[in-house]
PDB file of C-alpha atoms in Angstrom:
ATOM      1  CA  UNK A   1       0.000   0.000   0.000  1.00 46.00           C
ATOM      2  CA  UNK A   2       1.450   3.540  -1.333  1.00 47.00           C
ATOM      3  CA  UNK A   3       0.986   5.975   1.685  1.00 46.00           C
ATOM      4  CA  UNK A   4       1.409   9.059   0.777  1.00 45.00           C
ATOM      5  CA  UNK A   5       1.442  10.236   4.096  1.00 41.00           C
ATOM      6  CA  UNK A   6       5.112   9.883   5.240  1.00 44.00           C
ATOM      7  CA  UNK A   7       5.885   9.119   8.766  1.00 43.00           C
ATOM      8  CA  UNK A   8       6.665  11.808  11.133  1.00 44.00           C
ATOM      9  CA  UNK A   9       4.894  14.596   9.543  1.00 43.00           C
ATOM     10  CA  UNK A  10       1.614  15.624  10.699  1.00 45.00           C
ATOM     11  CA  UNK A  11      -1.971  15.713   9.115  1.00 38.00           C
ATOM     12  CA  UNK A  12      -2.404  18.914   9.723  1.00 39.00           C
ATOM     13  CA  UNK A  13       0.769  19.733   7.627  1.00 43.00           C
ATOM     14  CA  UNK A  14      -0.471  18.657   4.306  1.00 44.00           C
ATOM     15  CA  UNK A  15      -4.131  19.886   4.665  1.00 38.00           C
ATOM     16  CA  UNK A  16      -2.611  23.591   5.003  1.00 41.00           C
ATOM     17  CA  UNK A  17      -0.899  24.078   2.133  1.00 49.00           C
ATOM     18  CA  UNK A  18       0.429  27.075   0.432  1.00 50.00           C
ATOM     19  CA  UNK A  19      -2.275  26.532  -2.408  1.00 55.00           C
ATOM     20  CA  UNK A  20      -5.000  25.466   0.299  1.00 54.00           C
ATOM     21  CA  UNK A  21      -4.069  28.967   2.536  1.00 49.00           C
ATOM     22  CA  UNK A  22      -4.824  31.333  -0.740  1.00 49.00           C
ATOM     23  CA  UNK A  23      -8.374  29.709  -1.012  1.00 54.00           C
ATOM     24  CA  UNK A  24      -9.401  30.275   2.684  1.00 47.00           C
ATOM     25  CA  UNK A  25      -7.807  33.677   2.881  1.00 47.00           C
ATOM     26  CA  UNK A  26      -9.498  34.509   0.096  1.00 52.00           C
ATOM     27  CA  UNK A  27     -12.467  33.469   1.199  1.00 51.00           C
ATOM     28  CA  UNK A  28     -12.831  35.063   3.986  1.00 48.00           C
ATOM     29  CA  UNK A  29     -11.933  38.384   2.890  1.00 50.00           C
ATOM     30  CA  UNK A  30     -14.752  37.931   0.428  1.00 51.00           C
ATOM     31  CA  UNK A  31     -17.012  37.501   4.092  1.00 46.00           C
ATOM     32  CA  UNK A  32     -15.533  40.006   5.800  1.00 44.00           C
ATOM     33  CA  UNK A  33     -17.145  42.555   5.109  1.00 46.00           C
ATOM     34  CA  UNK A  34     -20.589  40.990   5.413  1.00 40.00           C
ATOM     35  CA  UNK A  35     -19.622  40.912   9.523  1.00 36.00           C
ATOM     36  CA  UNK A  36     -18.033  43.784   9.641  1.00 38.00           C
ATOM     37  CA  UNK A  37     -20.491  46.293   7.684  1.00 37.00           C
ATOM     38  CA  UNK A  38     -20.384  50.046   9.904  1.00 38.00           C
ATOM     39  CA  UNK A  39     -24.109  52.029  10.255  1.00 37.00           C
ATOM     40  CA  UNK A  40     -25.039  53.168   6.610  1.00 42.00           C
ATOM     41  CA  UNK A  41     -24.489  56.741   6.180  1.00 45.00           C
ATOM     42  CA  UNK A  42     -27.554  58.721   5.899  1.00 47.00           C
ATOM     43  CA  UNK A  43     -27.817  60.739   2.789  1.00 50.00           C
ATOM     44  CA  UNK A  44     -30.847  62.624   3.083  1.00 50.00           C
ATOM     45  CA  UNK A  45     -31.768  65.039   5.814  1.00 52.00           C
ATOM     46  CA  UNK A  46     -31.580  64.266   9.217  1.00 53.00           C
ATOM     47  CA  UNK A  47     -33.820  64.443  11.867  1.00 55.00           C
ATOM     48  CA  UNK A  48     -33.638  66.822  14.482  1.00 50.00           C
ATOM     49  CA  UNK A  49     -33.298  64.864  17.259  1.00 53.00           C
ATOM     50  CA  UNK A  50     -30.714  63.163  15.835  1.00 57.00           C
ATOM     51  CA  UNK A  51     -28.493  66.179  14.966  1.00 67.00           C
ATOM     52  CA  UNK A  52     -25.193  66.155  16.403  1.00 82.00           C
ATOM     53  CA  UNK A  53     -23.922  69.616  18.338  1.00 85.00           C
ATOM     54  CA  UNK A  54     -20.246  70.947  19.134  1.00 91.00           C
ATOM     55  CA  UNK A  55     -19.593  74.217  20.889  1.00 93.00           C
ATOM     56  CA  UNK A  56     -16.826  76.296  19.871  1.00 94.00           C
ATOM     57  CA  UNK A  57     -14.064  78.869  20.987  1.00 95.00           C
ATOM     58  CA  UNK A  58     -12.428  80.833  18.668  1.00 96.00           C
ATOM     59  CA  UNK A  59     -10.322  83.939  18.443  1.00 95.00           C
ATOM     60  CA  UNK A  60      -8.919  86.102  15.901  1.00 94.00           C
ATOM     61  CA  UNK A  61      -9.710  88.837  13.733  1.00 91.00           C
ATOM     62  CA  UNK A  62     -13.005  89.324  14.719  1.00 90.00           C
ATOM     63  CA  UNK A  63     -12.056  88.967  18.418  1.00 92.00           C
ATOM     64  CA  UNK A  64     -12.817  86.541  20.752  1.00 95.00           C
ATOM     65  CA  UNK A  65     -15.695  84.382  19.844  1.00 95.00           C
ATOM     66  CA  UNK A  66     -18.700  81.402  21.056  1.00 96.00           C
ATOM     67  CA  UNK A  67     -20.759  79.580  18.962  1.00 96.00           C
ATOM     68  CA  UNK A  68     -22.819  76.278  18.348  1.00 95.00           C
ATOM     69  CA  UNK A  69     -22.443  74.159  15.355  1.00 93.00           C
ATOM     70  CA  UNK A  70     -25.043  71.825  14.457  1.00 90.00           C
ATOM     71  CA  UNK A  71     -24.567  68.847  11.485  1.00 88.00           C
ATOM     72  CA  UNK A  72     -27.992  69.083   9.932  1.00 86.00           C
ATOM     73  CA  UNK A  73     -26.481  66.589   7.037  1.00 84.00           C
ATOM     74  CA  UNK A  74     -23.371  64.466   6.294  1.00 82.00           C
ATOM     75  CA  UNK A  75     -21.921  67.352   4.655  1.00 87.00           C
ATOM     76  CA  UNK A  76     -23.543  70.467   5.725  1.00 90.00           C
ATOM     77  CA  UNK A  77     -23.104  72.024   9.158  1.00 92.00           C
ATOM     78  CA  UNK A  78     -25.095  75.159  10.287  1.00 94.00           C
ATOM     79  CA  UNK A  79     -23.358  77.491  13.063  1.00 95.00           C
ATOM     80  CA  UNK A  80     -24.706  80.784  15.035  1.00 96.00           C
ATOM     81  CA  UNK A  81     -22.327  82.509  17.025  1.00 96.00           C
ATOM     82  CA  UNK A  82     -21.639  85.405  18.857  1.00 96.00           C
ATOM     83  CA  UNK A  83     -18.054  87.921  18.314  1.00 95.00           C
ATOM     84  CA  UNK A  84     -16.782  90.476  20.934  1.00 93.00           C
ATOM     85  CA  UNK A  85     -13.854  92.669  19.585  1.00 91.00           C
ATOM     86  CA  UNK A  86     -13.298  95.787  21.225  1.00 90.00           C
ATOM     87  CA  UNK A  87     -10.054  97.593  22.218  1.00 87.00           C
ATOM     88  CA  UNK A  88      -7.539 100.669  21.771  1.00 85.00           C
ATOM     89  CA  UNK A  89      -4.364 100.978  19.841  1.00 75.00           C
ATOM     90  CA  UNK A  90      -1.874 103.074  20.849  1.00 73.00           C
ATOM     91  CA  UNK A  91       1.686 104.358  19.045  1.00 72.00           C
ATOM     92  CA  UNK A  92       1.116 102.447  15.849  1.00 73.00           C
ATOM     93  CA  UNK A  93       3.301 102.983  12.726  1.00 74.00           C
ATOM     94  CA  UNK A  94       1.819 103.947   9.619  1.00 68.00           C
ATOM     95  CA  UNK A  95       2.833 105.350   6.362  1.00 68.00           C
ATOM     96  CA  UNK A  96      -0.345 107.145   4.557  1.00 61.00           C
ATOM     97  CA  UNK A  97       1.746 107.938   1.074  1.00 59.00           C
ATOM     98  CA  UNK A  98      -1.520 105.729  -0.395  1.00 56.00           C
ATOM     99  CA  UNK A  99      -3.699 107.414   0.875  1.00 55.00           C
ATOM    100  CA  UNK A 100      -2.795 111.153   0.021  1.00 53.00           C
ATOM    101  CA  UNK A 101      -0.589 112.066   2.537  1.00 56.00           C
ATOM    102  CA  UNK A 102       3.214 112.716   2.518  1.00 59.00           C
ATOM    103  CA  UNK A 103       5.490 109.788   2.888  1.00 61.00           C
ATOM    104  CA  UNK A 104       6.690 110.458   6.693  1.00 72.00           C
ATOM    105  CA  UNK A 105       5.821 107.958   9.113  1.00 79.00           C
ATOM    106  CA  UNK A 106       2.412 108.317  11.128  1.00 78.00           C
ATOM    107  CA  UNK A 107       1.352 107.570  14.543  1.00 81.00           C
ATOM    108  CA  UNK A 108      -2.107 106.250  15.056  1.00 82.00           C
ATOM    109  CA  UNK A 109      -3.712 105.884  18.406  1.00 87.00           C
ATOM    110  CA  UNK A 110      -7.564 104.847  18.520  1.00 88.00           C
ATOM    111  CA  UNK A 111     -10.284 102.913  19.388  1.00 89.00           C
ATOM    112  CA  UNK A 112     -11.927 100.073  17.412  1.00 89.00           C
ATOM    113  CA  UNK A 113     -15.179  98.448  18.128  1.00 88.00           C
ATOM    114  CA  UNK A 114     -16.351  95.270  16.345  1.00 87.00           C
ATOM    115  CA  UNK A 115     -19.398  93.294  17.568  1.00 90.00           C
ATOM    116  CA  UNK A 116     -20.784  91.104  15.164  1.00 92.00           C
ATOM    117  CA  UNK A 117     -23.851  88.380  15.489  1.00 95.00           C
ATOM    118  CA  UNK A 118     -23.555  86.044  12.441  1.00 96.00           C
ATOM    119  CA  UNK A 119     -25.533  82.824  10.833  1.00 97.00           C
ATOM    120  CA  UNK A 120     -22.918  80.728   8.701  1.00 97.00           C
ATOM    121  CA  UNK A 121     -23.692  77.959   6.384  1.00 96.00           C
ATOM    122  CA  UNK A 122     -20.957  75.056   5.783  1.00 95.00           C
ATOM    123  CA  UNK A 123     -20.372  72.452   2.934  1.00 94.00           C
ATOM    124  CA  UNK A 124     -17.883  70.018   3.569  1.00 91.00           C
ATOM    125  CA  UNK A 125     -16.111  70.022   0.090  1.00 90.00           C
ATOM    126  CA  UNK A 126     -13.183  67.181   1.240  1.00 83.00           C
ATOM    127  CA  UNK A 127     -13.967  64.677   3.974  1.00 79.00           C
ATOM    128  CA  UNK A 128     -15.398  67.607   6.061  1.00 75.00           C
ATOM    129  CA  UNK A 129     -11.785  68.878   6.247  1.00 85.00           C
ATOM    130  CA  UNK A 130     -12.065  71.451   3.608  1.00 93.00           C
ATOM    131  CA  UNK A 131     -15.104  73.400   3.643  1.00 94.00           C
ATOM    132  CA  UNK A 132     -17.137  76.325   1.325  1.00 96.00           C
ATOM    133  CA  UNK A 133     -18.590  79.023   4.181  1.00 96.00           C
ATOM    134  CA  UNK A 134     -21.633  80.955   3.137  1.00 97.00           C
ATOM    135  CA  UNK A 135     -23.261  83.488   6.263  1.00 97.00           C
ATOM    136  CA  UNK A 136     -24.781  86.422   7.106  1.00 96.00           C
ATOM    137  CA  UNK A 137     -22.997  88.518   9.989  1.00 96.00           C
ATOM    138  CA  UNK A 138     -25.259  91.726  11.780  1.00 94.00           C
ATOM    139  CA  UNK A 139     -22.969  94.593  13.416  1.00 88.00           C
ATOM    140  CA  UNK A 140     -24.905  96.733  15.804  1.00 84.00           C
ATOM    141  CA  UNK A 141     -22.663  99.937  16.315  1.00 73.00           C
ATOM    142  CA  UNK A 142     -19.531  99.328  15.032  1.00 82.00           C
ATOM    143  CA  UNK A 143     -16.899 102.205  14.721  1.00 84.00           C
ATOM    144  CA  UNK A 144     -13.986 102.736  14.663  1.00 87.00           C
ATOM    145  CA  UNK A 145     -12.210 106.160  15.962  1.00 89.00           C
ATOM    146  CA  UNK A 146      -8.462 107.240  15.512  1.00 86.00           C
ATOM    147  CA  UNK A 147      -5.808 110.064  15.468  1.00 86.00           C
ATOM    148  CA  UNK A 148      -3.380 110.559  13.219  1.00 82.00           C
ATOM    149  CA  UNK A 149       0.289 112.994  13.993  1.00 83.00           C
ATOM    150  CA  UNK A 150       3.589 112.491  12.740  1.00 82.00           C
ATOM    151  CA  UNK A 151       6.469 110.509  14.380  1.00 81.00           C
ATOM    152  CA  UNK A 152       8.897 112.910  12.880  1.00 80.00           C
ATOM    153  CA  UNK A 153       9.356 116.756  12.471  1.00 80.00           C
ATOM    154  CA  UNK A 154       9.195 117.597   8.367  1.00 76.00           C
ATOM    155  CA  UNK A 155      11.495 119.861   6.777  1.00 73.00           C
ATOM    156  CA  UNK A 156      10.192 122.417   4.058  1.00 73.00           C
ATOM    157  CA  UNK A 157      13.166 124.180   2.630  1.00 75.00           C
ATOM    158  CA  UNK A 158      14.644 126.254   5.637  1.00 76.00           C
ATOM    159  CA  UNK A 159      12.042 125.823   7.903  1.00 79.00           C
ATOM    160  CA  UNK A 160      11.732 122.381  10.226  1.00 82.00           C
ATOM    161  CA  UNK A 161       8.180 121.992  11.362  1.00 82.00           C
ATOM    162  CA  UNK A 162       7.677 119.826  14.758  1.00 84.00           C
ATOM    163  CA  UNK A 163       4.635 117.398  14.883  1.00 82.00           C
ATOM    164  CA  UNK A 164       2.787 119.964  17.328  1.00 83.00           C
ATOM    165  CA  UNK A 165       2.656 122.947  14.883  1.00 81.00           C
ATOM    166  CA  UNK A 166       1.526 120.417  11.825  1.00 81.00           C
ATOM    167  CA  UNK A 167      -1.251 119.273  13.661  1.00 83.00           C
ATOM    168  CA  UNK A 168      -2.929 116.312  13.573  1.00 85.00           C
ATOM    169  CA  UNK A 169      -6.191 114.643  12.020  1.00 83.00           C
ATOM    170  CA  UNK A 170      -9.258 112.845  13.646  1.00 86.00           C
ATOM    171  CA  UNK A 171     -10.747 109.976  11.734  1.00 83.00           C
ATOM    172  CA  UNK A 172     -14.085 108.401  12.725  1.00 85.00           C
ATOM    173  CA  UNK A 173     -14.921 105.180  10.404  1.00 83.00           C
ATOM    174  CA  UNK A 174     -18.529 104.018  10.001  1.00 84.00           C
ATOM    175  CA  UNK A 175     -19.998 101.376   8.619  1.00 84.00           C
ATOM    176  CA  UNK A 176     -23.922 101.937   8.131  1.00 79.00           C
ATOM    177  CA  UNK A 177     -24.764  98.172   6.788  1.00 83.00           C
ATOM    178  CA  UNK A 178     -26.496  96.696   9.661  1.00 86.00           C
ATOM    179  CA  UNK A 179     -25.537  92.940   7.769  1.00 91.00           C
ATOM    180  CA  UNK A 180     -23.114  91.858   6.050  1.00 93.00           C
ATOM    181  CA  UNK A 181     -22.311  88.832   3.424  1.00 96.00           C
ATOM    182  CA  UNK A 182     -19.404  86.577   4.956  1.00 97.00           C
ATOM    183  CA  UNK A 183     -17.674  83.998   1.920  1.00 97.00           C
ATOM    184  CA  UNK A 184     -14.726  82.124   2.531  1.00 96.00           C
ATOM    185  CA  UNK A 185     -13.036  78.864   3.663  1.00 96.00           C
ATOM    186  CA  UNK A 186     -12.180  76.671   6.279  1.00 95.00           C
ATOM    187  CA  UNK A 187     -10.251  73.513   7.252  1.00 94.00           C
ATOM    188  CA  UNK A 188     -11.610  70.919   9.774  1.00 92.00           C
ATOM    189  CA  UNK A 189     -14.436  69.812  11.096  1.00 89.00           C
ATOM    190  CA  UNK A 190     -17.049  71.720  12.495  1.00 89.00           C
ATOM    191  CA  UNK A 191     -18.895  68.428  14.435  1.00 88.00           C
ATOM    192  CA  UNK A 192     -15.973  66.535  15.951  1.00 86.00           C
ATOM    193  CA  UNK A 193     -15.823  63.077  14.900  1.00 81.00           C
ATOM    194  CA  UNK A 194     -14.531  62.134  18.700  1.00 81.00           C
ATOM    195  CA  UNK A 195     -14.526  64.560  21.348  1.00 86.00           C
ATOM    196  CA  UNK A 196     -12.494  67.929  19.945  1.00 89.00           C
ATOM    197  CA  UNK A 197     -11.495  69.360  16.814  1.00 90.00           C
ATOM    198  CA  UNK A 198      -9.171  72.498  15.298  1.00 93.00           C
ATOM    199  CA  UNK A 199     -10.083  74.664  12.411  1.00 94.00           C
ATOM    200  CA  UNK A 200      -8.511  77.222  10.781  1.00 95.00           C
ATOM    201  CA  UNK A 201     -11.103  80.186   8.711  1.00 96.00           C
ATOM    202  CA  UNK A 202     -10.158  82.646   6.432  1.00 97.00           C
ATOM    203  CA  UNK A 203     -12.472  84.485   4.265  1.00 96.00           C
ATOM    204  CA  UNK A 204     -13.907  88.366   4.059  1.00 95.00           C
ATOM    205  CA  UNK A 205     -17.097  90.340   5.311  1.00 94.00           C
ATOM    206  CA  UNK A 206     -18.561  92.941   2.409  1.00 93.00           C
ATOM    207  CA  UNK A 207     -19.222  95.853   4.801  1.00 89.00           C
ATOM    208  CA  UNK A 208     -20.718  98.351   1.971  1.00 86.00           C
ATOM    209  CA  UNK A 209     -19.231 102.145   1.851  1.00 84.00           C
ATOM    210  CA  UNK A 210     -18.274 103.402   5.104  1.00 84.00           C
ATOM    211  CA  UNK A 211     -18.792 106.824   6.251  1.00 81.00           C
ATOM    212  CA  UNK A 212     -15.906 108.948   7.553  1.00 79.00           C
ATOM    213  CA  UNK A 213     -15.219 112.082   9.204  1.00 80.00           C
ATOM    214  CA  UNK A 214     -12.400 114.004   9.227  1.00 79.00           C
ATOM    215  CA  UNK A 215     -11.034 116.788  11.540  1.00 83.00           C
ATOM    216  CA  UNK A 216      -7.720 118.407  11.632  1.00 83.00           C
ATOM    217  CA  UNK A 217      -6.051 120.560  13.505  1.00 85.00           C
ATOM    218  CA  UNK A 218      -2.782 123.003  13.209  1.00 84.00           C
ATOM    219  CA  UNK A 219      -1.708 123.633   9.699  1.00 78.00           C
ATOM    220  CA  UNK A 220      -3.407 120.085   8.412  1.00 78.00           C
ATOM    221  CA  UNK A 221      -6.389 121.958   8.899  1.00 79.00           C
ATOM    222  CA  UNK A 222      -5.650 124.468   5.852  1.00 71.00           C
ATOM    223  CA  UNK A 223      -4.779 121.412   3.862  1.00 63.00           C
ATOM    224  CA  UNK A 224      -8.182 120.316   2.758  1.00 59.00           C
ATOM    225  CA  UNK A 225      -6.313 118.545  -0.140  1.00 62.00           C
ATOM    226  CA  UNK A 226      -4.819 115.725   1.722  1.00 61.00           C
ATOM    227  CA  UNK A 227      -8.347 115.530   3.735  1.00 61.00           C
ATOM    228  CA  UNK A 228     -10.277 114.939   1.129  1.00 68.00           C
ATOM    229  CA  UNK A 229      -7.803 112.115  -0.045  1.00 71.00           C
ATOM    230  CA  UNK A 230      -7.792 110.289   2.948  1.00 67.00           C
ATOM    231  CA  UNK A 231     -11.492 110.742   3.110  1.00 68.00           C
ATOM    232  CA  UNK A 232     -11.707 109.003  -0.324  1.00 74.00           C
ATOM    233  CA  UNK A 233      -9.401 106.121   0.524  1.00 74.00           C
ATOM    234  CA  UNK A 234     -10.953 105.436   3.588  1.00 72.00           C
ATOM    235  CA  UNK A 235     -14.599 105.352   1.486  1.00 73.00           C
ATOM    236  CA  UNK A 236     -13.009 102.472  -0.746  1.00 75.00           C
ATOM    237  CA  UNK A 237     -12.033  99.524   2.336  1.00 80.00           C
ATOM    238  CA  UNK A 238     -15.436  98.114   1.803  1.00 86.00           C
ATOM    239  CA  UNK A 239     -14.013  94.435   2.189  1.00 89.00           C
ATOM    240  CA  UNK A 240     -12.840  92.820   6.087  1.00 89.00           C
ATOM    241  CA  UNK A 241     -10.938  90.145   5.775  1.00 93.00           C
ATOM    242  CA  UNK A 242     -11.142  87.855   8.691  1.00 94.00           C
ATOM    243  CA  UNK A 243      -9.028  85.449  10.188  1.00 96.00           C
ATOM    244  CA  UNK A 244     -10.269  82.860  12.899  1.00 95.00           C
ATOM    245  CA  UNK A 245      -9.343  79.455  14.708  1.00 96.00           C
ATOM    246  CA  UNK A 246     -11.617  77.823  16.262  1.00 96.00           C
ATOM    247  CA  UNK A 247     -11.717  74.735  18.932  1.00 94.00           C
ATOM    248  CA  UNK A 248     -14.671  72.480  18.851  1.00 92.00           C
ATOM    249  CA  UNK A 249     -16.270  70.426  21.450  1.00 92.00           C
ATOM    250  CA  UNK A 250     -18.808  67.787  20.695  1.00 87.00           C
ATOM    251  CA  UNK A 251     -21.196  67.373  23.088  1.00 75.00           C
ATOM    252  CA  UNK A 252     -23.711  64.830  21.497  1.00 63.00           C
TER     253      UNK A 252
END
């Protein structure tokens, strides 16, 4: 009788062959995913009750920040949140050449006030890591107030003139749109996946034409020239960019 079986090696040894091995593993990668199948992604709307919230922190910009984020569908989040920017500036550099005044160096000192309410709409355009923002921001009262002298005394021919006896010039900024259009971008999630999350925003408010007024003082107040330049420069900044990061915290 041929045995084919040789002494000393086990059963077990010829059943699990290399060309045996490739048909079970193969096999049972063909099941696995029948165990394994996650919870189907819902691709329609989703119910209210079964939205999931984060709250979020941000600063930048606009100031300091609070919101709540809600994921309304797989790929579109809705936010309302609140922004609180208010503060003074005080022995900033400028040069105003652009805007209509001589190329010595400014001082600014003034007083900005930001406050913005805002509605924002966001499309996850990459794995909910790279999102399209669409909103709608309200500013009740916003203004901003400065004052502008020269660092430097300015020389015109013989005669040096000191900063005092030029004078300086009072700028109020206005912006009479009570809302504003927000567009722009962001990267991560809005809705933590886990328990917290980073993003990054960058995109611009369109504020409208803002109203100035200008007073100056000293010999800058004969120079209703350069006034009137500034005043038209200022007219044209119609655009705030905006810069934000933002930490998320799911709570649901």
């Amino acid at each position: 009788m041929n045995n084919r079986l040789k002494y000393g090696k086990p059963l077990l040894s010829n059943i699990f062959r290399p060309p045996t091995i490739v048909l079970v593993l193969l096999l049972l990668s063909s099941l696995a995913p029948i165990f394994a199948q996650e919870a189907p992604v819902k691709k329609g709307l989703i119910r209210f009750r079964e939205w999931q919230y984060a709250l979020g922190a941000s600063l930048g910009t606009k100031g300091a920040g609070a919101d709540m984020a809600f994921r309304v569908r797989p790929s579109w989040h809705l936010r309302a949140g609140l922004n609180y920017l208010q503060g003074s500036f005080g022995q900033q550099q400028f040069d105003l050449g652009s805007f209509g005044l001589s190329d010595n160096t400014w001082l600014f000192t003034g007083k900005i006030r930001q406050h913005s309410a805002e509605i924002m709409i966001d499309y996850a355009v990459l794995n909910e890591q790279v999102r399209a923002v669409v909103g709608l921001a309200v500013h009740p009262g916003n203004r901003i107030n400065g004052t502008f002298v020269l660092r430097d005394s300015v020389q015109f021919n013989e005669v040096k003139i000191a900063p005092e006896e030029m004078g300086q010039i009072d700028a109020r900024l206005h912006y009479g749109r009570f809302a504003s259009p927000y567009l722009g971008m962001g990267l991560g999630r809005m809705v933590p996946w886990r328990r917290l999350s980073v993003c990054l925003d960058a995109g611009a408010y369109f504020r409208g034409k803002p109203s100035t007024d200008l007073q100056a003082t000293g010999l800058l107040a004969t120079n209703e020239n350069n006034r009137q330049k500034l005043q038209d420069n200022l007219q044209n900044k119609r655009i705030w960019p905006a810069l934000n990061l933002r930490v998320g915290l799911r709570f649901l």
